[in-house]
Amino acid sequence: AQTVTQSQPEMSVQEAETVTLSCTYDTSESDYYLFWYKQPPSRQMILVIRQEAYKQQNATENRFSVNFQKAAKSFSLKISDSQLGDAAMYFCAYMEYGNKLVFGAGTILRVKS
Amino acid sequence: DGGITQSPKYLFRKEGQNVTLSCEQNLNHDAMYWYRQDPGQGLRLIYYSQIVNDFQKGDIAEGYSVSREKKESFPLTVTSAQKNPTAFYLCASSIEGGASNQPQHFGDGTRLSIL
């Protein structure tokens, strides 16, 4: 079974600075999708960014970008110009066949003003 | 506005009681999912349904049951067989199931506690 590992339980960043959240996964598949979801204190899950494994180009969404290293099975999230509203729990997720998501344990991001 | 509605927001269960969590979507999505979230852990899949009148067990289906009689509704019943039901439950949907790899959209969740 696929597994997703987020090795950083908590991270802190100063407002306006850049932070990188780590994620590694284990799979024997060659084609798959990876996601980062954000869960603020309201507990709603919000899609941040998506990466297709067959695309070599790293996905970007405004201040959010990923560093996708397929051979290393690594999928880190970079948040640039951090804002107070970025404070949340961030989950890395792998999508396996059947559209089922496998989630990591999450990283709490704290943003300091 | 289209979206996923979960109710109630908070739910309490007595010993030996079954309770049902509601999930309704007006996004016209084919696939729906139920996840459980415990403190310090990520979401774990309980059940999923790729089409009306069909559903499959996820990783932690024991003690839970579902039905999918209508496209827009996917209720989850937490039975008395679930010995540790206290958790946050999230419902999600996606345009298609199967191999479509479409992103899932989530409801606001239901927090279930034992009295």
PDB file of C-alpha atoms in Angstrom:
ATOM      1  CA  ALA A   1       0.000   0.000   0.000  1.00  0.00           C
ATOM      2  CA  GLN A   2       1.107   3.517  -0.691  1.00  0.00           C
ATOM      3  CA  THR A   3       2.316   5.594   2.236  1.00  0.00           C
ATOM      4  CA  VAL A   4       2.872   9.316   2.646  1.00  0.00           C
ATOM      5  CA  THR A   5       5.337  10.719   5.186  1.00  0.00           C
ATOM      6  CA  GLN A   6       5.517  14.282   6.455  1.00  0.00           C
ATOM      7  CA  SER A   7       8.548  14.418   8.725  1.00  0.00           C
ATOM      8  CA  GLN A   8       7.954  17.912  10.139  1.00  0.00           C
ATOM      9  CA  PRO A   9       5.165  17.958  12.756  1.00  0.00           C
ATOM     10  CA  GLU A  10       5.510  21.755  13.109  1.00  0.00           C
ATOM     11  CA  MET A  11       7.156  24.589  11.228  1.00  0.00           C
ATOM     12  CA  SER A  12       7.387  28.323  11.859  1.00  0.00           C
ATOM     13  CA  VAL A  13       7.984  31.165   9.443  1.00  0.00           C
ATOM     14  CA  GLN A  14       8.235  34.918   9.759  1.00  0.00           C
ATOM     15  CA  GLU A  15       5.658  36.910   7.860  1.00  0.00           C
ATOM     16  CA  ALA A  16       6.848  37.739   4.301  1.00  0.00           C
ATOM     17  CA  GLU A  17       9.503  35.031   4.354  1.00  0.00           C
ATOM     18  CA  THR A  18       9.626  31.680   2.568  1.00  0.00           C
ATOM     19  CA  VAL A  19       9.056  28.244   4.066  1.00  0.00           C
ATOM     20  CA  THR A  20       9.282  24.734   2.644  1.00  0.00           C
ATOM     21  CA  LEU A  21       7.225  21.795   3.893  1.00  0.00           C
ATOM     22  CA  SER A  22       8.533  18.307   3.184  1.00  0.00           C
ATOM     23  CA  CYS A  23       6.700  15.239   1.940  1.00  0.00           C
ATOM     24  CA  THR A  24       7.882  11.839   0.754  1.00  0.00           C
ATOM     25  CA  TYR A  25       5.799   8.969  -0.502  1.00  0.00           C
ATOM     26  CA  ASP A  26       6.162   5.353  -1.436  1.00  0.00           C
ATOM     27  CA  THR A  27       4.652   3.839  -4.565  1.00  0.00           C
ATOM     28  CA  SER A  28       5.452   1.367  -7.303  1.00  0.00           C
ATOM     29  CA  GLU A  29       3.206   3.171  -9.782  1.00  0.00           C
ATOM     30  CA  SER A  30       4.589   5.392 -12.536  1.00  0.00           C
ATOM     31  CA  ASP A  31       1.536   7.541 -13.097  1.00  0.00           C
ATOM     32  CA  TYR A  32      -0.211   9.191 -10.188  1.00  0.00           C
ATOM     33  CA  TYR A  33      -1.235  12.541  -8.722  1.00  0.00           C
ATOM     34  CA  LEU A  34       0.005  14.375  -5.658  1.00  0.00           C
ATOM     35  CA  PHE A  35      -1.781  17.097  -3.711  1.00  0.00           C
ATOM     36  CA  TRP A  36      -1.237  19.593  -0.939  1.00  0.00           C
ATOM     37  CA  TYR A  37      -4.297  20.481   1.142  1.00  0.00           C
ATOM     38  CA  LYS A  38      -4.551  23.222   3.750  1.00  0.00           C
ATOM     39  CA  GLN A  39      -6.694  22.852   6.869  1.00  0.00           C
ATOM     40  CA  PRO A  40      -7.134  26.141   8.799  1.00  0.00           C
ATOM     41  CA  PRO A  41      -8.611  26.231  12.320  1.00  0.00           C
ATOM     42  CA  SER A  42     -12.075  26.096  10.760  1.00  0.00           C
ATOM     43  CA  ARG A  43     -11.155  22.452   9.869  1.00  0.00           C
ATOM     44  CA  GLN A  44     -12.238  22.836   6.233  1.00  0.00           C
ATOM     45  CA  MET A  45      -9.903  21.103   3.762  1.00  0.00           C
ATOM     46  CA  ILE A  46      -8.785  23.444   0.994  1.00  0.00           C
ATOM     47  CA  LEU A  47      -6.901  22.295  -2.099  1.00  0.00           C
ATOM     48  CA  VAL A  48      -3.649  24.250  -2.440  1.00  0.00           C
ATOM     49  CA  ILE A  49      -1.880  22.675  -5.396  1.00  0.00           C
ATOM     50  CA  ARG A  50      -1.809  19.544  -7.535  1.00  0.00           C
ATOM     51  CA  GLN A  51       1.034  17.786  -9.393  1.00  0.00           C
ATOM     52  CA  GLU A  52       0.717  15.164 -12.112  1.00  0.00           C
ATOM     53  CA  ALA A  53       3.538  12.647 -11.910  1.00  0.00           C
ATOM     54  CA  TYR A  54       4.049  12.416 -15.665  1.00  0.00           C
ATOM     55  CA  LYS A  55       4.698  16.158 -15.878  1.00  0.00           C
ATOM     56  CA  GLN A  56       8.282  17.144 -15.147  1.00  0.00           C
ATOM     57  CA  GLN A  57       7.427  20.794 -14.686  1.00  0.00           C
ATOM     58  CA  ASN A  58       6.751  21.759 -11.081  1.00  0.00           C
ATOM     59  CA  ALA A  59       3.255  23.086 -10.400  1.00  0.00           C
ATOM     60  CA  THR A  60       2.792  26.657  -9.174  1.00  0.00           C
ATOM     61  CA  GLU A  61      -0.239  28.541  -7.840  1.00  0.00           C
ATOM     62  CA  ASN A  62       0.546  32.158  -7.022  1.00  0.00           C
ATOM     63  CA  ARG A  63       2.733  32.088  -3.870  1.00  0.00           C
ATOM     64  CA  PHE A  64       2.643  28.293  -3.668  1.00  0.00           C
ATOM     65  CA  SER A  65       4.959  26.040  -5.644  1.00  0.00           C
ATOM     66  CA  VAL A  66       6.185  22.483  -5.400  1.00  0.00           C
ATOM     67  CA  ASN A  67       9.520  20.773  -5.849  1.00  0.00           C
ATOM     68  CA  PHE A  68       8.613  17.396  -7.330  1.00  0.00           C
ATOM     69  CA  GLN A  69      11.465  14.888  -7.444  1.00  0.00           C
ATOM     70  CA  LYS A  70       9.960  11.729  -8.923  1.00  0.00           C
ATOM     71  CA  ALA A  71      13.021   9.516  -8.608  1.00  0.00           C
ATOM     72  CA  ALA A  72      13.427  10.481  -4.968  1.00  0.00           C
ATOM     73  CA  LYS A  73       9.638  10.262  -4.388  1.00  0.00           C
ATOM     74  CA  SER A  74       9.693  13.701  -2.841  1.00  0.00           C
ATOM     75  CA  PHE A  75       7.025  16.402  -3.097  1.00  0.00           C
ATOM     76  CA  SER A  76       7.789  19.516  -1.063  1.00  0.00           C
ATOM     77  CA  LEU A  77       5.639  22.644  -0.859  1.00  0.00           C
ATOM     78  CA  LYS A  78       7.217  26.110  -0.926  1.00  0.00           C
ATOM     79  CA  ILE A  79       5.228  29.078   0.357  1.00  0.00           C
ATOM     80  CA  SER A  80       6.681  32.430  -0.634  1.00  0.00           C
ATOM     81  CA  ASP A  81       5.913  35.785   0.993  1.00  0.00           C
ATOM     82  CA  SER A  82       4.169  34.036   3.883  1.00  0.00           C
ATOM     83  CA  GLN A  83       1.033  35.674   5.214  1.00  0.00           C
ATOM     84  CA  LEU A  84      -0.786  35.335   8.525  1.00  0.00           C
ATOM     85  CA  GLY A  85      -3.627  33.613   6.687  1.00  0.00           C
ATOM     86  CA  ASP A  86      -1.267  30.812   5.657  1.00  0.00           C
ATOM     87  CA  ALA A  87      -1.192  29.519   9.229  1.00  0.00           C
ATOM     88  CA  ALA A  88      -2.833  26.100   9.123  1.00  0.00           C
ATOM     89  CA  MET A  89      -2.243  22.376   9.070  1.00  0.00           C
ATOM     90  CA  TYR A  90      -0.898  21.269   5.688  1.00  0.00           C
ATOM     91  CA  PHE A  91      -1.459  17.756   4.382  1.00  0.00           C
ATOM     92  CA  CYS A  92       0.374  16.063   1.570  1.00  0.00           C
ATOM     93  CA  ALA A  93      -1.718  13.447  -0.245  1.00  0.00           C
ATOM     94  CA  TYR A  94      -1.162  10.778  -2.871  1.00  0.00           C
ATOM     95  CA  MET A  95      -3.997   9.745  -5.165  1.00  0.00           C
ATOM     96  CA  GLU A  96      -4.114   6.083  -5.976  1.00  0.00           C
ATOM     97  CA  TYR A  97      -6.261   4.281  -8.520  1.00  0.00           C
ATOM     98  CA  GLY A  98      -9.951   4.717  -7.808  1.00  0.00           C
ATOM     99  CA  ASN A  99      -9.473   8.360  -6.930  1.00  0.00           C
ATOM    100  CA  LYS A 100      -8.661   7.440  -3.338  1.00  0.00           C
ATOM    101  CA  LEU A 101      -6.442   9.814  -1.393  1.00  0.00           C
ATOM    102  CA  VAL A 102      -3.747   8.649   1.030  1.00  0.00           C
ATOM    103  CA  PHE A 103      -2.784  11.429   3.435  1.00  0.00           C
ATOM    104  CA  GLY A 104       0.334  12.178   5.439  1.00  0.00           C
ATOM    105  CA  ALA A 105       0.050  13.039   9.140  1.00  0.00           C
ATOM    106  CA  GLY A 106       0.251  16.765   8.465  1.00  0.00           C
ATOM    107  CA  THR A 107       2.524  19.706   9.303  1.00  0.00           C
ATOM    108  CA  ILE A 108       1.335  22.588  11.462  1.00  0.00           C
ATOM    109  CA  LEU A 109       2.547  25.881  10.012  1.00  0.00           C
ATOM    110  CA  ARG A 110       2.775  28.881  12.337  1.00  0.00           C
ATOM    111  CA  VAL A 111       3.292  32.356  10.879  1.00  0.00           C
ATOM    112  CA  LYS A 112       4.903  34.979  13.101  1.00  0.00           C
ATOM    113  CA  SER A 113       4.141  38.672  12.665  1.00  0.00           C
TER     114      SER A 113
ATOM    115  CA  ASP B   1     -23.484  28.308  -4.405  1.00  0.00           C
ATOM    116  CA  GLY B   2     -22.458  24.726  -5.106  1.00  0.00           C
ATOM    117  CA  GLY B   3     -20.832  22.802  -2.348  1.00  0.00           C
ATOM    118  CA  ILE B   4     -20.870  19.989   0.171  1.00  0.00           C
ATOM    119  CA  THR B   5     -23.009  20.246   3.288  1.00  0.00           C
ATOM    120  CA  GLN B   6     -22.350  18.114   6.320  1.00  0.00           C
ATOM    121  CA  SER B   7     -24.708  17.982   9.270  1.00  0.00           C
ATOM    122  CA  PRO B   8     -24.776  18.221  12.141  1.00  0.00           C
ATOM    123  CA  LYS B   9     -21.616  20.144  12.970  1.00  0.00           C
ATOM    124  CA  TYR B  10     -21.425  18.474  16.395  1.00  0.00           C
ATOM    125  CA  LEU B  11     -22.907  15.110  17.357  1.00  0.00           C
ATOM    126  CA  PHE B  12     -22.928  13.125  20.574  1.00  0.00           C
ATOM    127  CA  ARG B  13     -23.394   9.396  20.843  1.00  0.00           C
ATOM    128  CA  LYS B  14     -24.441   7.318  23.804  1.00  0.00           C
ATOM    129  CA  GLU B  15     -23.054   3.852  24.431  1.00  0.00           C
ATOM    130  CA  GLY B  16     -24.681   1.250  22.203  1.00  0.00           C
ATOM    131  CA  GLN B  17     -26.301   3.809  19.951  1.00  0.00           C
ATOM    132  CA  ASN B  18     -26.077   4.131  16.187  1.00  0.00           C
ATOM    133  CA  VAL B  19     -25.768   7.633  14.774  1.00  0.00           C
ATOM    134  CA  THR B  20     -25.936   8.886  11.190  1.00  0.00           C
ATOM    135  CA  LEU B  21     -23.887  11.711   9.731  1.00  0.00           C
ATOM    136  CA  SER B  22     -25.348  13.502   6.764  1.00  0.00           C
ATOM    137  CA  CYS B  23     -23.463  14.545   3.614  1.00  0.00           C
ATOM    138  CA  GLU B  24     -25.191  16.291   0.723  1.00  0.00           C
ATOM    139  CA  GLN B  25     -23.593  17.773  -2.402  1.00  0.00           C
ATOM    140  CA  ASN B  26     -25.067  19.897  -5.176  1.00  0.00           C
ATOM    141  CA  LEU B  27     -21.975  19.800  -7.379  1.00  0.00           C
ATOM    142  CA  ASN B  28     -23.360  16.986  -9.562  1.00  0.00           C
ATOM    143  CA  HIS B  29     -20.314  14.906  -8.641  1.00  0.00           C
ATOM    144  CA  ASP B  30     -20.383  11.162  -9.253  1.00  0.00           C
ATOM    145  CA  ALA B  31     -17.962  10.114  -6.527  1.00  0.00           C
ATOM    146  CA  MET B  32     -18.241  10.667  -2.773  1.00  0.00           C
ATOM    147  CA  TYR B  33     -15.982   9.757   0.149  1.00  0.00           C
ATOM    148  CA  TRP B  34     -15.952   9.575   3.940  1.00  0.00           C
ATOM    149  CA  TYR B  35     -12.786  10.206   5.952  1.00  0.00           C
ATOM    150  CA  ARG B  36     -12.004  10.068   9.640  1.00  0.00           C
ATOM    151  CA  GLN B  37      -9.491  12.450  11.229  1.00  0.00           C
ATOM    152  CA  ASP B  38      -7.908  11.792  14.624  1.00  0.00           C
ATOM    153  CA  PRO B  39      -5.583  14.213  16.452  1.00  0.00           C
ATOM    154  CA  GLY B  40      -2.032  14.050  15.145  1.00  0.00           C
ATOM    155  CA  GLN B  41      -3.028  11.935  12.189  1.00  0.00           C
ATOM    156  CA  GLY B  42      -3.995  12.542   8.635  1.00  0.00           C
ATOM    157  CA  LEU B  43      -7.325  11.606   7.146  1.00  0.00           C
ATOM    158  CA  ARG B  44      -8.144   7.930   6.739  1.00  0.00           C
ATOM    159  CA  LEU B  45     -10.663   6.621   4.224  1.00  0.00           C
ATOM    160  CA  ILE B  46     -13.731   4.895   5.653  1.00  0.00           C
ATOM    161  CA  TYR B  47     -15.937   4.294   2.618  1.00  0.00           C
ATOM    162  CA  TYR B  48     -16.223   5.628  -0.904  1.00  0.00           C
ATOM    163  CA  SER B  49     -18.763   5.525  -3.693  1.00  0.00           C
ATOM    164  CA  GLN B  50     -17.969   6.065  -7.347  1.00  0.00           C
ATOM    165  CA  ILE B  51     -21.565   5.921  -8.563  1.00  0.00           C
ATOM    166  CA  VAL B  52     -25.098   5.733  -7.239  1.00  0.00           C
ATOM    167  CA  ASN B  53     -26.078   2.396  -5.657  1.00  0.00           C
ATOM    168  CA  ASP B  54     -22.453   1.311  -5.365  1.00  0.00           C
ATOM    169  CA  PHE B  55     -19.853   1.754  -2.631  1.00  0.00           C
ATOM    170  CA  GLN B  56     -16.621   0.169  -1.421  1.00  0.00           C
ATOM    171  CA  LYS B  57     -14.844  -0.178   1.884  1.00  0.00           C
ATOM    172  CA  GLY B  58     -11.861   2.005   2.582  1.00  0.00           C
ATOM    173  CA  ASP B  59      -9.028   1.365   5.010  1.00  0.00           C
ATOM    174  CA  ILE B  60     -11.035   1.581   8.253  1.00  0.00           C
ATOM    175  CA  ALA B  61     -14.598   0.484   7.381  1.00  0.00           C
ATOM    176  CA  GLU B  62     -15.212  -1.713  10.447  1.00  0.00           C
ATOM    177  CA  GLY B  63     -18.009  -0.346  12.598  1.00  0.00           C
ATOM    178  CA  TYR B  64     -19.345   1.933   9.876  1.00  0.00           C
ATOM    179  CA  SER B  65     -21.982   1.605   7.160  1.00  0.00           C
ATOM    180  CA  VAL B  66     -23.070   3.783   4.230  1.00  0.00           C
ATOM    181  CA  SER B  67     -25.689   3.994   1.524  1.00  0.00           C
ATOM    182  CA  ARG B  68     -25.792   5.794  -1.824  1.00  0.00           C
ATOM    183  CA  GLU B  69     -29.393   5.817  -2.979  1.00  0.00           C
ATOM    184  CA  LYS B  70     -29.163   9.278  -4.520  1.00  0.00           C
ATOM    185  CA  LYS B  71     -26.336  10.964  -6.387  1.00  0.00           C
ATOM    186  CA  GLU B  72     -26.294  13.947  -4.056  1.00  0.00           C
ATOM    187  CA  SER B  73     -26.399  12.078  -0.750  1.00  0.00           C
ATOM    188  CA  PHE B  74     -23.930   9.762   1.015  1.00  0.00           C
ATOM    189  CA  PRO B  75     -24.867   9.285   4.690  1.00  0.00           C
ATOM    190  CA  LEU B  76     -22.493   7.559   7.098  1.00  0.00           C
ATOM    191  CA  THR B  77     -23.782   5.504  10.027  1.00  0.00           C
ATOM    192  CA  VAL B  78     -21.487   4.965  12.980  1.00  0.00           C
ATOM    193  CA  THR B  79     -22.688   1.748  14.561  1.00  0.00           C
ATOM    194  CA  SER B  80     -22.313   0.510  18.133  1.00  0.00           C
ATOM    195  CA  ALA B  81     -19.647  -1.862  16.797  1.00  0.00           C
ATOM    196  CA  GLN B  82     -17.298   1.119  16.378  1.00  0.00           C
ATOM    197  CA  LYS B  83     -15.658   1.153  19.799  1.00  0.00           C
ATOM    198  CA  ASN B  84     -13.727   4.380  19.404  1.00  0.00           C
ATOM    199  CA  PRO B  85     -15.947   6.689  17.360  1.00  0.00           C
ATOM    200  CA  THR B  86     -14.755  10.011  18.795  1.00  0.00           C
ATOM    201  CA  ALA B  87     -13.205  11.834  15.832  1.00  0.00           C
ATOM    202  CA  PHE B  88     -13.722  14.485  13.206  1.00  0.00           C
ATOM    203  CA  TYR B  89     -15.491  13.147  10.105  1.00  0.00           C
ATOM    204  CA  LEU B  90     -15.059  14.704   6.678  1.00  0.00           C
ATOM    205  CA  CYS B  91     -17.094  14.047   3.567  1.00  0.00           C
ATOM    206  CA  ALA B  92     -15.701  14.740   0.109  1.00  0.00           C
ATOM    207  CA  SER B  93     -16.759  14.480  -3.514  1.00  0.00           C
ATOM    208  CA  SER B  94     -15.135  14.509  -6.925  1.00  0.00           C
ATOM    209  CA  ILE B  95     -16.441  14.835 -10.461  1.00  0.00           C
ATOM    210  CA  GLU B  96     -15.643  11.237 -11.271  1.00  0.00           C
ATOM    211  CA  GLY B  97     -14.253   8.235  -9.494  1.00  0.00           C
ATOM    212  CA  GLY B  98     -12.185   5.557 -11.148  1.00  0.00           C
ATOM    213  CA  ALA B  99      -9.027   6.688 -12.858  1.00  0.00           C
ATOM    214  CA  SER B 100     -10.014  10.286 -13.413  1.00  0.00           C
ATOM    215  CA  ASN B 101      -7.663  11.642 -10.721  1.00  0.00           C
ATOM    216  CA  GLN B 102      -9.917  14.596 -10.157  1.00  0.00           C
ATOM    217  CA  PRO B 103      -9.328  16.629  -6.977  1.00  0.00           C
ATOM    218  CA  GLN B 104     -11.676  16.043  -4.097  1.00  0.00           C
ATOM    219  CA  HIS B 105     -13.722  18.830  -2.557  1.00  0.00           C
ATOM    220  CA  PHE B 106     -14.494  18.650   1.135  1.00  0.00           C
ATOM    221  CA  GLY B 107     -17.344  19.581   3.443  1.00  0.00           C
ATOM    222  CA  ASP B 108     -16.867  21.389   6.761  1.00  0.00           C
ATOM    223  CA  GLY B 109     -16.921  18.203   8.817  1.00  0.00           C
ATOM    224  CA  THR B 110     -18.811  16.735  11.776  1.00  0.00           C
ATOM    225  CA  ARG B 111     -17.264  16.280  15.205  1.00  0.00           C
ATOM    226  CA  LEU B 112     -18.569  13.156  16.917  1.00  0.00           C
ATOM    227  CA  SER B 113     -18.095  12.638  20.648  1.00  0.00           C
ATOM    228  CA  ILE B 114     -19.086   9.925  23.113  1.00  0.00           C
ATOM    229  CA  LEU B 115     -21.291  10.892  26.048  1.00  0.00           C
TER     230      LEU B 115
END
